[in-house]
Coordinates of C-alpha atoms and ligand atoms in Angstrom, one line a residue:
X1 CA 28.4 15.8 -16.7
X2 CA 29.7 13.5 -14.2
X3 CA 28.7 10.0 -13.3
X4 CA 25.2 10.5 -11.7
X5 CA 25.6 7.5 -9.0
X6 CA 24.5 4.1 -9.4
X7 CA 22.6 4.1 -6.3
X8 CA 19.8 6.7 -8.3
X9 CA 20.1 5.5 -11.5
X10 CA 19.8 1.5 -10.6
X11 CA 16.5 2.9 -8.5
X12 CA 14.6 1.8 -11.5
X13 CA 15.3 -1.3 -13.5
X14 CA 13.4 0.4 -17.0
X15 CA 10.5 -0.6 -19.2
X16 CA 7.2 0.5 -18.3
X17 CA 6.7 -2.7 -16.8
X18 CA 2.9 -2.3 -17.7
X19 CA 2.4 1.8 -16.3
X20 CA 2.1 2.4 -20.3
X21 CA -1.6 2.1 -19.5
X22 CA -2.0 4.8 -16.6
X23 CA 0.0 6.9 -18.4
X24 CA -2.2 6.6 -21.8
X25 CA -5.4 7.3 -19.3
X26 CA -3.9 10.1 -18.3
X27 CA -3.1 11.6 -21.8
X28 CA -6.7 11.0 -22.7
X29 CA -7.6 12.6 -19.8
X30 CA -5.7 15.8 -20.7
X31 CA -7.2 15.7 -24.1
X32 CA -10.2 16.0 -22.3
X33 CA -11.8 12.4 -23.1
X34 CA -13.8 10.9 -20.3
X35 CA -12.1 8.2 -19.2
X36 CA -13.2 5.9 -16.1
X37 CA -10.1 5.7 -14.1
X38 CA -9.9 3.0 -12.0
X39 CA -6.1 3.4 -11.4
X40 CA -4.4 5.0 -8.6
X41 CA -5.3 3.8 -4.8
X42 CA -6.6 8.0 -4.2
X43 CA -10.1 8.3 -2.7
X44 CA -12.5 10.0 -5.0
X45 CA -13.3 12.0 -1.9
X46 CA -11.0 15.3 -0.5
X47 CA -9.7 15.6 2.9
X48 CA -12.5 16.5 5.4
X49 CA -12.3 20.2 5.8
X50 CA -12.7 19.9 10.0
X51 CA -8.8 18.5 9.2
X52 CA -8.4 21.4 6.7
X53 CA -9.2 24.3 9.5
X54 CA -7.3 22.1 12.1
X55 CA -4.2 22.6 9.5
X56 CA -5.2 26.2 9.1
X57 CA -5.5 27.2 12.7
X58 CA -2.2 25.5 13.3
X59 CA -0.2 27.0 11.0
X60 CA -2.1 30.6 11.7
X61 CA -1.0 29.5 15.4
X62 CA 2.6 29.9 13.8
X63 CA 3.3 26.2 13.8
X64 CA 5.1 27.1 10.9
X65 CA 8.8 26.8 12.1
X66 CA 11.2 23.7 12.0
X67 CA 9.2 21.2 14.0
X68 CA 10.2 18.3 16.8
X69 CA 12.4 16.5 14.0
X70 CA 10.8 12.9 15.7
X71 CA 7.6 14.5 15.3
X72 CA 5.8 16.6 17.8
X73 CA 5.6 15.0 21.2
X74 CA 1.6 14.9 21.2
X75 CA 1.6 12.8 17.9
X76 CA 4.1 10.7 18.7
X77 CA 1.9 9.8 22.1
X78 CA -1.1 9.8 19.9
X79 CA -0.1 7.3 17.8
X80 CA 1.5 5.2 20.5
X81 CA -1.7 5.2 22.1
X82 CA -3.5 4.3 19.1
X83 CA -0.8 1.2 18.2
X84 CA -0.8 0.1 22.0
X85 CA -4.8 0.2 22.0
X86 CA -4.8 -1.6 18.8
X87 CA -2.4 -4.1 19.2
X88 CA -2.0 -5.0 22.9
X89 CA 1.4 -4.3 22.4
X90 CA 3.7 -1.7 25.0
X91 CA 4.0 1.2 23.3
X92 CA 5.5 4.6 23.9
X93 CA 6.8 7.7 22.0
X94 CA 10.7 6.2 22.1
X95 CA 8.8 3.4 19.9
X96 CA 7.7 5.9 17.4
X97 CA 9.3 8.5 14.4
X98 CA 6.8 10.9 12.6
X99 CA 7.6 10.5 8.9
X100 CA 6.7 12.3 5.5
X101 CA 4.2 9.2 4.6
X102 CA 4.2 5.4 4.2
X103 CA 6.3 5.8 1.4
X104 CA 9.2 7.5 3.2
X105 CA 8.8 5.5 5.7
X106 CA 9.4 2.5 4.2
X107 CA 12.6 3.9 2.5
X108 CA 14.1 4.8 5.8
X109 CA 13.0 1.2 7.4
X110 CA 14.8 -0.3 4.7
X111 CA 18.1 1.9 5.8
X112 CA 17.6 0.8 9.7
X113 CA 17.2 -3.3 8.6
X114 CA 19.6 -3.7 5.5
X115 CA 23.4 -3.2 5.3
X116 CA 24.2 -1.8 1.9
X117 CA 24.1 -4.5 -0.7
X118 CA 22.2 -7.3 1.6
X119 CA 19.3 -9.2 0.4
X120 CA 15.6 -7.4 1.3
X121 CA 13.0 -10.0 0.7
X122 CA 9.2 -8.8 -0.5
X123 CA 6.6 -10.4 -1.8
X124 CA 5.2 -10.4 -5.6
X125 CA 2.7 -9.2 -6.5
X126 CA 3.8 -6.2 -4.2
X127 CA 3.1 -2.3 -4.4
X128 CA 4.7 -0.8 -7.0
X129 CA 7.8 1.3 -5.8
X130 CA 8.6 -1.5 -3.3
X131 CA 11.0 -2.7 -5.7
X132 CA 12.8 1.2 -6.6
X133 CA 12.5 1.5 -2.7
X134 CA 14.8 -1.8 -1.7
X135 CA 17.2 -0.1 -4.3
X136 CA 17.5 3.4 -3.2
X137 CA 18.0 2.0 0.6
X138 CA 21.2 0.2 -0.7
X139 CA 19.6 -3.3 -0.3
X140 CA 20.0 -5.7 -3.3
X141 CA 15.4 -6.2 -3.9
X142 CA 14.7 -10.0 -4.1
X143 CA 11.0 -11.2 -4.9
X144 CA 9.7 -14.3 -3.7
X145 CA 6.5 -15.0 -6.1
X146 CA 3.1 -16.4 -5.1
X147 CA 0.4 -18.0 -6.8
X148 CA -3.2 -17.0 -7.9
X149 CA -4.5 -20.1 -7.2
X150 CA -3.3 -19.6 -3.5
X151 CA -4.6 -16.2 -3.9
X152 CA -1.5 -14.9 -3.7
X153 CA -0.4 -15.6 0.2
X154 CA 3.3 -16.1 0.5
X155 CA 4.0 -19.8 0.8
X156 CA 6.3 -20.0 3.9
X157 CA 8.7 -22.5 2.6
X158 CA 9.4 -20.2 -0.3
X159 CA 10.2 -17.8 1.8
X160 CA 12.1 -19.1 4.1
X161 CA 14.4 -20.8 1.5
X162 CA 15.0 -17.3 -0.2
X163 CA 16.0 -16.3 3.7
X164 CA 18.4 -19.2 4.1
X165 CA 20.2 -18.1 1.6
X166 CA 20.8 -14.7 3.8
X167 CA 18.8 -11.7 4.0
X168 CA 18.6 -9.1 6.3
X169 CA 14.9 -8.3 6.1
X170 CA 11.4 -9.4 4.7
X171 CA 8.7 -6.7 3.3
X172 CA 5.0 -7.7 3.7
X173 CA 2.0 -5.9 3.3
X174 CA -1.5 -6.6 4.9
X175 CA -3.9 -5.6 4.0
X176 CA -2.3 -6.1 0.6
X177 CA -2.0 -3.7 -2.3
X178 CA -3.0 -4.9 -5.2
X179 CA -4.8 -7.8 -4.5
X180 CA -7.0 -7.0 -1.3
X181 CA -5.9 -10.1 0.8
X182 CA -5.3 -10.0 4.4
X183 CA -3.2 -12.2 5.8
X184 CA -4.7 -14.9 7.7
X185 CA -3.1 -15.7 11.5
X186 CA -1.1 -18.7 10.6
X187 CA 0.7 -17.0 7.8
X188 CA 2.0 -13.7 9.9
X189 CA 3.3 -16.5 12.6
X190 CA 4.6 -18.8 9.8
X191 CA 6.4 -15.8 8.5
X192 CA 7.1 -14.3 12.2
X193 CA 9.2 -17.4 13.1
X194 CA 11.0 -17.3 9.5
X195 CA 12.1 -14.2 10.7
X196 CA 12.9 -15.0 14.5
X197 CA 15.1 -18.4 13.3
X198 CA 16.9 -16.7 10.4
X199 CA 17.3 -12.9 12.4
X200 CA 15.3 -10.9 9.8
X201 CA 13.9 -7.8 10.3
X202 CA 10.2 -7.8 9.6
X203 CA 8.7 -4.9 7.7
X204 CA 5.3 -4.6 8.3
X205 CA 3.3 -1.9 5.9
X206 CA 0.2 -1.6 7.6
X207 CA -1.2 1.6 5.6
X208 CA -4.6 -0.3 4.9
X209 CA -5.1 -1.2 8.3
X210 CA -8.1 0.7 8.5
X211 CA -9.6 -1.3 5.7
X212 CA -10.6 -4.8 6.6
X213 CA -13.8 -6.2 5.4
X214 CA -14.1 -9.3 7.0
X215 CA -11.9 -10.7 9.7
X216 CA -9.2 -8.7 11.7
X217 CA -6.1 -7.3 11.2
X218 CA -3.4 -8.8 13.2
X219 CA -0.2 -6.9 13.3
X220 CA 2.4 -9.1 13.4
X221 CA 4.4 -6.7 16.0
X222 CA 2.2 -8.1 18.9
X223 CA 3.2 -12.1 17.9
X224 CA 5.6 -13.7 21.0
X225 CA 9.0 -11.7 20.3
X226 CA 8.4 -9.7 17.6
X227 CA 8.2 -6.3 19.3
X228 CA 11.8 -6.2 18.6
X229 CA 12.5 -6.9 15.3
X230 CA 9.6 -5.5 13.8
X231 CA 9.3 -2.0 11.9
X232 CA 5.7 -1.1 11.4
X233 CA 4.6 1.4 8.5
X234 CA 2.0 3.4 9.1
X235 CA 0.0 6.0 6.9
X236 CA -2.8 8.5 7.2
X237 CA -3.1 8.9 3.4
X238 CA -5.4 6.3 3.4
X239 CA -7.4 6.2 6.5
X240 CA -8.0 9.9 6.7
X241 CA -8.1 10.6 2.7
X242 CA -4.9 12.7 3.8
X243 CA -2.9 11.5 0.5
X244 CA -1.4 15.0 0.0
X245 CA -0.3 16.0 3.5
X246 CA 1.9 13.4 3.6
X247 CA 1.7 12.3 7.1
X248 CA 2.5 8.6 8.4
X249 CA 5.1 6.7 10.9
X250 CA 7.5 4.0 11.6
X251 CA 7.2 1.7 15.1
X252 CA 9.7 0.1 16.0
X253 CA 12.2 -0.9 19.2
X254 CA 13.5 2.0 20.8
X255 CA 17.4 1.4 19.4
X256 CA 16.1 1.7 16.0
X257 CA 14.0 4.4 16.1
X258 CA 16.8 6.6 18.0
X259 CA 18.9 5.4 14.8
X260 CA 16.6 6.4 12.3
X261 CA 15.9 10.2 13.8
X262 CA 19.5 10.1 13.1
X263 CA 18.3 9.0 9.4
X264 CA 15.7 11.8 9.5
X265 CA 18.1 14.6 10.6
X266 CA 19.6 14.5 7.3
X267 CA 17.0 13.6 5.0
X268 CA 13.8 15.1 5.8
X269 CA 14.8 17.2 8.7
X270 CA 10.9 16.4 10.1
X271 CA 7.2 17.3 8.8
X272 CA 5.7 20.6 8.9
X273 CA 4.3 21.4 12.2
X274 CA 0.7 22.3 10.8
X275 CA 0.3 19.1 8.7
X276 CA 1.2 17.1 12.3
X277 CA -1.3 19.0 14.3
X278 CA -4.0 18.3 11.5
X279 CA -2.5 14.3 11.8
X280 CA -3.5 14.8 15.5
X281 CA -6.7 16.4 15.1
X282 CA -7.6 13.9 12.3
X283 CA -6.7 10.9 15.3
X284 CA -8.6 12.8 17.7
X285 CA -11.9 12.1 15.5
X286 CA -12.2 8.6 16.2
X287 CA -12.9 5.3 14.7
X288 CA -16.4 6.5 13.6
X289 CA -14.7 9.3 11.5
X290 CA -12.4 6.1 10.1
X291 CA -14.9 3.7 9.0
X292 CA -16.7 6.5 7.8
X293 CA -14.1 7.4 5.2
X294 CA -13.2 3.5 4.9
X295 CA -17.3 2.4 3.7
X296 CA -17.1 3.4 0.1
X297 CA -14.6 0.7 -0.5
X298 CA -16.7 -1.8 1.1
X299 CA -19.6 -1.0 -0.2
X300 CA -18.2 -0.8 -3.9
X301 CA -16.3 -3.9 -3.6
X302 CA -19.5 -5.6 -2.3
X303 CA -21.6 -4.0 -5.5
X304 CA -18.1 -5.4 -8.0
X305 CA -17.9 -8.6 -6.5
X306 CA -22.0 -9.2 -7.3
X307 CA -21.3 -8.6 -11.3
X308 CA -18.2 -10.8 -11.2
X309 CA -21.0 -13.7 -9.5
X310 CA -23.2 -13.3 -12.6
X311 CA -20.2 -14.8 -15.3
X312 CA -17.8 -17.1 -15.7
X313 CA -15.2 -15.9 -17.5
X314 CA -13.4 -13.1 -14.9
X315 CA -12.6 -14.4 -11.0
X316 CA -12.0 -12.3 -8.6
X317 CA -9.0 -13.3 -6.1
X318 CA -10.7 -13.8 -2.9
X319 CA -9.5 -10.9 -0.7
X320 CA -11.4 -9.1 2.8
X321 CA -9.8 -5.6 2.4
X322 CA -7.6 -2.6 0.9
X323 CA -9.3 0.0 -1.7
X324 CA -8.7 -2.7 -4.7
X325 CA -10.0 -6.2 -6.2
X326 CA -7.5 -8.3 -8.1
X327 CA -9.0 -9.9 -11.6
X328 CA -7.9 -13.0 -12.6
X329 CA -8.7 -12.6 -16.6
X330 CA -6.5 -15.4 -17.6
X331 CA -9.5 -17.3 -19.4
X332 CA -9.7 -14.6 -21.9
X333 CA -6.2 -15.5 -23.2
X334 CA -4.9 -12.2 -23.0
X335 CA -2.2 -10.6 -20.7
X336 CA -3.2 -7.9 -18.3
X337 CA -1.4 -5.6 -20.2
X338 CA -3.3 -5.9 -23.3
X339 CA -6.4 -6.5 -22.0
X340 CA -5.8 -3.2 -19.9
X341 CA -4.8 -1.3 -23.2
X342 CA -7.6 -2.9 -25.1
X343 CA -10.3 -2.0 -22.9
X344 CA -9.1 1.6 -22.3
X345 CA -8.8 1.9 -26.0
X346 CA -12.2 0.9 -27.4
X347 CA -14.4 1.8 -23.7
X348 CA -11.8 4.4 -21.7
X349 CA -12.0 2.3 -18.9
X350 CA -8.3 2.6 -17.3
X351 CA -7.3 -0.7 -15.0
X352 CA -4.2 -1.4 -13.9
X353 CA -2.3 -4.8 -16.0
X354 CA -1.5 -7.1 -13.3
X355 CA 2.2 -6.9 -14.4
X356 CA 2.5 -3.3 -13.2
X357 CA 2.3 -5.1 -9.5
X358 CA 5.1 -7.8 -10.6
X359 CA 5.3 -11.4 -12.7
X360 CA 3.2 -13.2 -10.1
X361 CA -0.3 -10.9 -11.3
X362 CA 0.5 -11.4 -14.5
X363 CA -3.2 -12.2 -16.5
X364 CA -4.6 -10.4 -13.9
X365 CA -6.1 -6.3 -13.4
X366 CA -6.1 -4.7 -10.3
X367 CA -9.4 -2.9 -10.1
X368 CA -9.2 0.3 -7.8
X369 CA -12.6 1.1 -6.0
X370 CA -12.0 5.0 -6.6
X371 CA -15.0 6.0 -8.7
X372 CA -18.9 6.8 -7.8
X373 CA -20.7 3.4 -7.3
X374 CA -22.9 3.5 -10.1
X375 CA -19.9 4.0 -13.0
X376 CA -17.7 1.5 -11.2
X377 CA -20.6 -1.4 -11.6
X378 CA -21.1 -0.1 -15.0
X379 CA -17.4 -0.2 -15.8
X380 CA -17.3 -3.5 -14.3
X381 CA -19.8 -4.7 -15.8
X382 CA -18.2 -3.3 -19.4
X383 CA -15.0 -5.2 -18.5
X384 CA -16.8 -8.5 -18.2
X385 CA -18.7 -8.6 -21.2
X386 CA -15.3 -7.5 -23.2
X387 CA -13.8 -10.5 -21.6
X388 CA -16.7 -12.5 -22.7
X389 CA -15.9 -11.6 -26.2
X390 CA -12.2 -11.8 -25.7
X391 CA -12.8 -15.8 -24.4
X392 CA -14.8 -16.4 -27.9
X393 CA -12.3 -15.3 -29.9
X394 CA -9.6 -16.6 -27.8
Ligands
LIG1 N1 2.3 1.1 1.1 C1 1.3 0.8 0.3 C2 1.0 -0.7 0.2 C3 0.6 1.7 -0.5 O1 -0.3 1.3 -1.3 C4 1.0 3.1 -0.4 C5 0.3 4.2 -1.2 N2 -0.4 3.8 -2.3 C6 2.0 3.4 0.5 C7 2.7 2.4 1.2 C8 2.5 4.8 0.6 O2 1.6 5.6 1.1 P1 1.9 7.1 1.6 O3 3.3 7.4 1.3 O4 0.9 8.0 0.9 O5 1.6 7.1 3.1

């Protein structure tokens, strides 16, 4: 066989880096052992079947054929409505490419901001195929770590000291996956005006925008000037429990979406028709439909955050949105890791090890708030009082 090409095979740097765990849950699973997983950022609910039919009709309409490759004209309105009524910011189909998802979406931003083999800047602890993503888009991935104790908000000297040393773009993610935080004001323009004085692109993944708990989300694409070197991901997967459709979009400045439709014409040649006029339909429902699939997570995190009150040994990283709470289980001695394959081993209750999310979370668990409310307090509650006995022993 010949060579398969660095570019695939460097995607991934090996080791499990801490996914050992998921992947155990998940062989339990199959062996048909209960285990509460509380894992994988997927709602425990389905998509709503009004969004279903929608898809249905559409496709039974015979939008079935190669669609608009930017997307179809009424999404890409729809969501330039939806950014410009968000955001304040002029916004306008030009300013808009349908994509396959977040994820693909982020891949192809990193194509439009980085020359091969130019640094990408992203934060630690980051979403977990950030890293493999920078890769396969040809940019050399370079983390800039935070702190727990700063709960994990990227300290803007670090970052602009990893940008003076050259960089094309910087990755940031508010609300954040794993930890929950939104970025306050004063960061995004901190980290706006890194960008502006050292020409980065920013790379805004906005896919929990929908999910703030207190506060507001401020997109850093409205801050003075940044309307043109900003590439905003956005998702449906999460807002409209649309995971599997795979449905989401990049904003950007006119040149770099025109650009990056030249990207999509070889790649993904566009999204099916059907699953684009079910993304329109699903917009069409309003915020009510939004907050409605978005609750859940508030209301568990709420219910979590009242168990972690009642002991001392587990803190929870202060955070106002996303589907996730970041533990800090450091008093317990232990790593994430093997507190995470501890717990799952002797109560099958699957979190993720801090580690999986990079070196910053490490002694930490992400907590996902994807089960009923009444097995996630319980699990909770179980994860505590093992931490409890892991701090005696300790
Ligand atoms: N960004 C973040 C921070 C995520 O957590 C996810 C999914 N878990 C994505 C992007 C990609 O989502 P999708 O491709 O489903 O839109």
């Amino acid at each position: 066989m010949p060579e398969i090409s660095p570019r695939l095979t460097g995607i991934n740097e090996g080791g499990d880096d801490g996914w050992g765990v998921f992947y155990k849950a998940r062989r339990m699973k199959a062996d048909g052992i209960d285990v509460t997983e509380l894992t994988i950022g997927e709602h425990d609910i389905r998509t709503d079947p009004a969004i279903l039919d929608a898809m249905h009709a559409a496709a039974r309409g015979g939008h079935t054929g190669y669609a608009m490759i930017p997307g179809v004209a009424a999404l890409r309105q729809r969501v330039a409505d939806r950014i410009r009524n968000r955001t304040g910011v002029a916004t306008t189909q030009a300013n808009v490419l349908i994509t396959p998802g977040g994820q693909a979406g982020l891949f192809a931003a990193h194509v439009a901001a980085c020359p091969p083999g130019r640094r990408a800047l992203y934060i630690d602890p980051y979403y977990a195929t950030y890293p493999g993503t920078l890769r396969a888009a040809g940019a050399q991935a370079v983390a800039i770590p935070t702190r727990s104790e700063d709960g994990f908000l990227p300290d803007p000297a670090a970052v602009d000291a990893a940008a003076a040393q050259g960089a094309a773009s910087l990755l940031i993610n508010s609300p954040n996956n794993p930890t929950g935080v939104v970025y306050p004001d004063t960061t995004l323009r901190a980290l706006a005006d890194i960008c502006t004085d050292r020409d980065l692109w920013l790379i805004s993944d906005e896919v929990y925008d929908t999910q703030v708990w207190q506060g507001t989300h401020l997109s850093p694409r409205a801050l003075p000037g940044m309307a043109d070197r900003t590439l905003v991901i956005g998702s449906m997967s999460k807002s409209h429990a649309m995971t599997g459709s795979r449905i989401g979009w990049i904003v950007g400045p006119e040149p770099a979406i025109a650009a990056l439709i030249d990207l999509a014409t070889t790649t993904t040649y566009g999204v099916p028709g059907f699953i684009q006029d079910a993304a329109l339909f699903a917009l069409d429902q309003g915020t009510a439909f939004e907050a409605r699939i978005a609750e859940p997570f508030r209301r568990r995190r709420d219910a979590v955050l009242d168990v972690i009150a009642r002991q001392q040994i587990v803190r929870a990283i202060p955070s106002s949105g996303a589907m996730y709470l970041m533990l800090d289980i450091r008093a317990t001695g232990l790593s994430g890791q093997d507190f995470a394959l501890h717990l799952l081993d002797s109560h099958r209750i699957a979190v993720m090890p801090g580690e999986s999310f990079g070196r910053s979370a490490a002694g930490h668990l992400r907590v996902a708030l994807t089960v009923a409310d009444d097995r996630l307090v319980q699990a909770v509650e179980t994860l505590c009082a093992f931490a409890a006995k892991a701090a005696i022993s300790a």
